[in-house]
mmCIF file of C-alpha atoms and ligand atoms in Angstrom:
data_model
loop_
_atom_site.group_PDB
_atom_site.id
_atom_site.type_symbol
_atom_site.label_atom_id
_atom_site.label_comp_id
_atom_site.label_asym_id
_atom_site.label_seq_id
_atom_site.Cartn_x
_atom_site.Cartn_y
_atom_site.Cartn_z
ATOM 1 C CA MET Y 25 39.040 52.275 63.389
ATOM 2 C CA GLY Y 26 39.157 48.972 65.515
ATOM 3 C CA ALA Y 27 36.814 45.639 65.844
ATOM 4 C CA PRO Y 28 34.705 45.932 69.117
ATOM 5 C CA GLY Y 29 36.700 45.541 72.327
ATOM 6 C CA ALA Y 30 39.769 46.724 70.751
ATOM 7 C CA GLY Y 31 40.699 50.306 72.681
ATOM 8 C CA LYS Y 32 38.645 52.012 69.852
ATOM 9 C CA GLY Y 33 37.130 54.706 72.508
ATOM 10 C CA THR Y 34 39.693 54.677 74.797
ATOM 11 C CA GLN Y 35 42.243 56.036 71.789
ATOM 12 C CA ALA Y 36 40.283 58.657 69.757
ATOM 13 C CA THR Y 37 39.584 59.977 73.181
ATOM 14 C CA GLY Y 38 43.306 60.546 73.864
ATOM 15 C CA LEU Y 39 43.960 61.229 70.256
ATOM 16 C CA ALA Y 40 41.663 63.561 70.277
ATOM 17 C CA ALA Y 41 42.409 65.483 73.092
ATOM 18 C CA ARG Y 42 46.304 65.954 71.523
ATOM 19 C CA TYR Y 43 44.954 67.027 68.293
ATOM 20 C CA GLY Y 44 42.757 69.227 70.151
ATOM 21 C CA VAL Y 45 39.680 68.546 68.519
ATOM 22 C CA PRO Y 46 35.957 66.612 69.421
ATOM 23 C CA ALA Y 47 36.137 63.182 69.845
ATOM 24 C CA ILE Y 48 32.570 61.987 67.703
ATOM 25 C CA SER Y 49 31.637 59.221 68.541
ATOM 26 C CA THR Y 50 28.642 57.428 67.105
ATOM 27 C CA GLY Y 51 28.021 54.679 69.403
ATOM 28 C CA ASP Y 52 28.020 57.033 72.734
ATOM 29 C CA ILE Y 53 25.849 59.650 70.745
ATOM 30 C CA PHE Y 54 23.330 56.510 70.175
ATOM 31 C CA ARG Y 55 23.519 55.521 74.510
ATOM 32 C CA ALA Y 56 23.102 58.639 75.573
ATOM 33 C CA ASN Y 57 19.852 58.807 73.398
ATOM 34 C CA ILE Y 58 18.669 55.242 74.288
ATOM 35 C CA LYS Y 59 19.507 56.276 77.827
ATOM 36 C CA GLY Y 60 17.386 59.671 77.769
ATOM 37 C CA GLN Y 61 14.498 57.886 75.598
ATOM 38 C CA THR Y 62 14.520 60.058 72.879
ATOM 39 C CA PRO Y 63 13.118 59.423 69.725
ATOM 40 C CA LEU Y 64 15.980 58.164 68.199
ATOM 41 C CA GLY Y 65 17.048 56.367 71.470
ATOM 42 C CA LEU Y 66 13.914 54.448 71.556
ATOM 43 C CA LYS Y 67 14.349 53.879 67.135
ATOM 44 C CA VAL Y 68 17.789 52.322 67.671
ATOM 45 C CA LYS Y 69 17.753 50.608 70.999
ATOM 46 C CA ALA Y 70 16.897 47.169 69.971
ATOM 47 C CA ILE Y 71 19.357 46.851 66.950
ATOM 48 C CA ILE Y 72 21.615 48.091 69.373
ATOM 49 C CA ASP Y 73 21.503 45.503 71.982
ATOM 50 C CA ALA Y 74 21.161 42.927 69.195
ATOM 51 C CA GLY Y 75 24.135 43.955 68.024
ATOM 52 C CA GLU Y 76 23.479 45.136 64.790
ATOM 53 C CA TYR Y 77 23.958 48.126 62.002
ATOM 54 C CA VAL Y 78 22.093 51.088 62.580
ATOM 55 C CA PRO Y 79 20.805 52.322 59.870
ATOM 56 C CA ASP Y 80 22.691 54.352 57.079
ATOM 57 C CA GLU Y 81 20.365 57.007 57.015
ATOM 58 C CA ILE Y 82 20.178 57.612 60.355
ATOM 59 C CA THR Y 83 24.091 57.716 61.525
ATOM 60 C CA GLU Y 84 24.888 59.764 58.665
ATOM 61 C CA GLU Y 85 22.214 62.262 59.735
ATOM 62 C CA ILE Y 86 23.349 62.241 63.080
ATOM 63 C CA VAL Y 87 26.977 62.649 61.957
ATOM 64 C CA ALA Y 88 26.280 65.245 59.640
ATOM 65 C CA ASP Y 89 23.916 67.325 62.466
ATOM 66 C CA ARG Y 90 27.823 66.857 65.209
ATOM 67 C CA LEU Y 91 30.368 68.194 62.536
ATOM 68 C CA GLN Y 92 28.464 71.692 62.141
ATOM 69 C CA GLN Y 93 28.839 72.167 65.253
ATOM 70 C CA ASP Y 94 30.858 74.797 65.739
ATOM 71 C CA ASP Y 95 33.878 72.702 67.968
ATOM 72 C CA CYS Y 96 34.680 70.780 64.804
ATOM 73 C CA GLN Y 97 35.923 73.461 63.176
ATOM 74 C CA PRO Y 98 39.278 72.953 63.260
ATOM 75 C CA GLY Y 99 39.090 69.196 62.985
ATOM 76 C CA PHE Y 100 37.750 65.954 64.438
ATOM 77 C CA LEU Y 101 37.959 62.679 65.338
ATOM 78 C CA LEU Y 102 35.036 60.011 64.106
ATOM 79 C CA ASP Y 103 35.574 57.370 66.452
ATOM 80 C CA GLY Y 104 32.831 54.093 65.377
ATOM 81 C CA PHE Y 105 32.314 56.392 61.830
ATOM 82 C CA PRO Y 106 32.122 54.998 59.062
ATOM 83 C CA ARG Y 107 31.208 51.619 58.691
ATOM 84 C CA THR Y 108 29.685 51.084 55.599
ATOM 85 C CA LEU Y 109 30.966 51.902 52.462
ATOM 86 C CA HIS Y 110 27.553 54.006 51.934
ATOM 87 C CA GLN Y 111 28.711 56.134 54.807
ATOM 88 C CA VAL Y 112 32.416 56.115 53.684
ATOM 89 C CA HIS Y 113 31.112 57.848 50.520
ATOM 90 C CA PHE Y 114 28.746 59.978 52.778
ATOM 91 C CA LEU Y 115 31.444 61.523 54.230
ATOM 92 C CA ASP Y 116 33.611 62.017 51.258
ATOM 93 C CA GLU Y 117 30.679 63.804 49.677
ATOM 94 C CA TYR Y 118 30.033 65.296 53.068
ATOM 95 C CA LEU Y 119 33.775 66.594 53.390
ATOM 96 C CA ALA Y 120 34.471 67.334 49.558
ATOM 97 C CA SER Y 121 31.119 69.814 49.869
ATOM 98 C CA HIS Y 122 32.121 71.195 52.501
ATOM 99 C CA GLY Y 123 36.186 71.767 51.246
ATOM 100 C CA GLY Y 124 37.706 69.058 53.766
ATOM 101 C CA GLY Y 125 38.869 65.540 53.626
ATOM 102 C CA LEU Y 126 40.399 63.292 56.245
ATOM 103 C CA ASP Y 127 44.143 63.544 57.474
ATOM 104 C CA ALA Y 128 44.231 59.997 58.213
ATOM 105 C CA VAL Y 129 42.160 56.903 58.590
ATOM 106 C CA VAL Y 130 43.671 54.956 61.811
ATOM 107 C CA SER Y 131 42.958 50.850 62.098
ATOM 108 C CA LEU Y 132 43.801 49.390 65.301
ATOM 109 C CA HIS Y 133 44.663 45.206 64.971
ATOM 110 C CA VAL Y 134 43.471 42.721 68.010
ATOM 111 C CA ASP Y 135 43.624 39.198 67.789
ATOM 112 C CA PRO Y 136 39.957 37.809 67.975
ATOM 113 C CA GLU Y 137 40.102 35.697 70.759
ATOM 114 C CA ALA Y 138 41.571 38.141 73.441
ATOM 115 C CA LEU Y 139 38.456 40.447 72.117
ATOM 116 C CA VAL Y 140 35.633 38.459 73.205
ATOM 117 C CA ALA Y 141 37.631 38.191 76.079
ATOM 118 C CA ARG Y 142 38.117 42.100 76.813
ATOM 119 C CA LEU Y 143 35.015 42.317 75.903
ATOM 120 C CA LEU Y 144 32.745 39.610 78.747
ATOM 121 C CA ASP Y 145 35.125 41.766 80.942
ATOM 122 C CA ARG Y 146 33.751 45.085 80.723
ATOM 123 C CA ALA Y 147 30.859 43.850 80.357
ATOM 124 C CA LEU Y 148 30.854 42.960 84.011
ATOM 125 C CA LYS Y 149 32.103 46.078 84.871
ATOM 126 C CA GLU Y 150 30.274 48.007 83.286
ATOM 127 C CA GLY Y 151 26.367 46.445 82.349
ATOM 128 C CA ARG Y 152 26.215 47.435 78.518
ATOM 129 C CA ALA Y 153 23.210 45.543 77.380
ATOM 130 C CA ASP Y 154 25.359 44.065 73.924
ATOM 131 C CA ASP Y 155 28.022 43.082 75.719
ATOM 132 C CA ASN Y 156 27.003 39.385 76.539
ATOM 133 C CA GLU Y 157 28.548 36.560 74.658
ATOM 134 C CA ASP Y 158 26.236 35.964 71.422
ATOM 135 C CA THR Y 159 26.389 39.841 70.512
ATOM 136 C CA ILE Y 160 30.075 39.811 70.787
ATOM 137 C CA ARG Y 161 30.082 37.252 68.351
ATOM 138 C CA ARG Y 162 28.164 38.838 66.349
ATOM 139 C CA ARG Y 163 29.316 42.435 66.929
ATOM 140 C CA MET Y 164 32.725 40.589 65.997
ATOM 141 C CA GLU Y 165 31.273 39.051 62.511
ATOM 142 C CA VAL Y 166 29.405 42.658 61.405
ATOM 143 C CA TYR Y 167 32.721 44.276 61.800
ATOM 144 C CA ALA Y 168 35.074 41.497 60.251
ATOM 145 C CA GLY Y 169 32.409 41.791 57.368
ATOM 146 C CA GLN Y 170 31.708 45.790 56.549
ATOM 147 C CA THR Y 171 35.192 47.248 57.549
ATOM 148 C CA ALA Y 172 36.982 44.847 55.198
ATOM 149 C CA PRO Y 173 36.184 46.745 52.305
ATOM 150 C CA LEU Y 174 36.438 49.741 54.476
ATOM 151 C CA LEU Y 175 40.291 49.425 55.171
ATOM 152 C CA MET Y 176 40.540 48.886 51.067
ATOM 153 C CA HIS Y 177 38.828 51.952 50.530
ATOM 154 C CA TYR Y 178 40.868 53.711 52.513
ATOM 155 C CA GLU Y 179 44.600 52.271 51.976
ATOM 156 C CA ALA Y 180 43.748 52.851 47.747
ATOM 157 C CA GLN Y 181 43.312 56.357 49.160
ATOM 158 C CA GLY Y 182 46.557 56.536 50.955
ATOM 159 C CA LEU Y 183 45.282 57.176 54.624
ATOM 160 C CA LEU Y 184 45.440 54.473 56.048
ATOM 161 C CA VAL Y 185 47.273 53.645 59.166
ATOM 162 C CA GLU Y 186 47.481 50.541 60.564
ATOM 163 C CA ILE Y 187 48.803 49.797 63.841
ATOM 164 C CA ASP Y 188 49.255 46.871 66.669
ATOM 165 C CA GLY Y 189 46.584 47.070 69.621
ATOM 166 C CA THR Y 190 47.955 44.473 71.492
ATOM 167 C CA GLY Y 191 49.635 45.991 75.108
ATOM 168 C CA THR Y 192 48.799 48.059 77.776
ATOM 169 C CA VAL Y 193 46.736 51.772 76.648
ATOM 170 C CA GLU Y 194 49.824 53.925 76.510
ATOM 171 C CA GLU Y 195 51.763 51.386 74.429
ATOM 172 C CA VAL Y 196 49.311 51.439 71.853
ATOM 173 C CA GLN Y 197 48.375 54.949 72.547
ATOM 174 C CA ARG Y 198 52.742 55.539 71.714
ATOM 175 C CA ARG Y 199 52.374 53.885 68.463
ATOM 176 C CA MET Y 200 49.685 55.625 67.105
ATOM 177 C CA PHE Y 201 50.982 58.962 68.007
ATOM 178 C CA GLU Y 202 54.549 57.686 66.093
ATOM 179 C CA ALA Y 203 53.306 56.372 63.644
ATOM 180 C CA LEU Y 204 50.645 59.622 62.840
ATOM 181 C CA ASP Y 205 53.974 61.734 63.576
ATOM 182 C CA ALA Y 206 55.641 60.180 61.085
ATOM 183 C CA ARG Y 207 53.147 59.975 58.424
ATOM 184 C CA ALA Y 208 52.422 63.802 58.861
ATOM 185 C CA ALA Y 209 56.290 64.483 58.386
ATOM 186 C CA ALA Y 210 56.370 62.774 55.205
ATOM 187 C CA VAL Y 211 53.792 64.593 53.498
ATOM 188 C CA GLY Y 212 54.567 67.714 55.416
ATOM 189 C CA ARG Y 213 51.932 68.500 57.776
ATOM 190 C CA PRO Y 214 52.839 69.618 60.819
ATOM 191 C CA ALA Y 215 51.971 66.719 63.698
HETATM 192 P P1 AMP E 330 30.560 51.414 69.488
HETATM 193 O O1 AMP E 330 30.026 51.955 70.487
HETATM 194 O O2 AMP E 330 31.437 52.237 68.401
HETATM 195 O O3 AMP E 330 31.122 49.566 69.489
HETATM 196 O O4 AMP E 330 29.013 51.342 68.519
HETATM 197 C C1 AMP E 330 27.905 50.510 69.869
HETATM 198 C C2 AMP E 330 26.958 50.089 68.362
HETATM 199 O O5 AMP E 330 26.255 51.100 68.087
HETATM 200 C C3 AMP E 330 27.184 49.809 66.974
HETATM 201 O O6 AMP E 330 27.230 47.742 67.593
HETATM 202 C C4 AMP E 330 26.470 49.382 66.139
HETATM 203 O O7 AMP E 330 24.870 49.464 66.947
HETATM 204 C C5 AMP E 330 25.681 50.833 66.584
HETATM 205 N N1 AMP E 330 26.722 52.085 65.768
HETATM 206 C C6 AMP E 330 27.339 53.083 66.020
HETATM 207 N N2 AMP E 330 27.931 53.202 65.237
HETATM 208 C C7 AMP E 330 27.485 53.188 63.982
HETATM 209 C C8 AMP E 330 27.500 53.196 62.893
HETATM 210 N N3 AMP E 330 28.209 54.002 62.065
HETATM 211 N N4 AMP E 330 26.784 52.120 61.770
HETATM 212 C C9 AMP E 330 25.840 51.553 62.190
HETATM 213 N N5 AMP E 330 25.850 51.750 63.584
HETATM 214 C C10 AMP E 330 26.395 52.136 64.457
#
């Protein structure tokens, strides 16, 4: 987890590569559908452009479909999901009914004003339709409001690993790997 611009996507890719599991980004799945003008893409485009969340039922169905694919057998890393308590409960139930569960929930922390600056820079480089200042601020508000109870849920389950997301990609990655290795050692699982 991490606010928009916290480096979530980049760190998710590095983390998934380290563990040899697929990184599943709901945002990327939505963007690919918007680009391909699929029925799903047409349905979610306006919502995403406005910086709001796609309805839970739609998002949950996409994740369930994706987790059933063969490459998720050894494990998976979710990037940008769950984002609501409804999605949290859906995921808990889905994994329990498939004999699994989460090993850790990583939360990246970065100062919000630094994030707005980072996102405006990304908007210039990548031209994402949801990367203008108003939408960015709306996405930050949505994120902060929706995420606090999720963090509490995972904290209570002992799954939360909080990481300082300031610094270079490599610095943040090193912090994250160290924290996850320490956690794996503490719970007696191979890193
Ligand atoms: P991201 O690339 O993760 O920042 O996601 C981009 C946008 O996709 C978000 O601002 C939401 O509109 C939508 N989105 C991605 N993941 C979810 C989710 N788990 N629940 C609802 N909407 C989502």
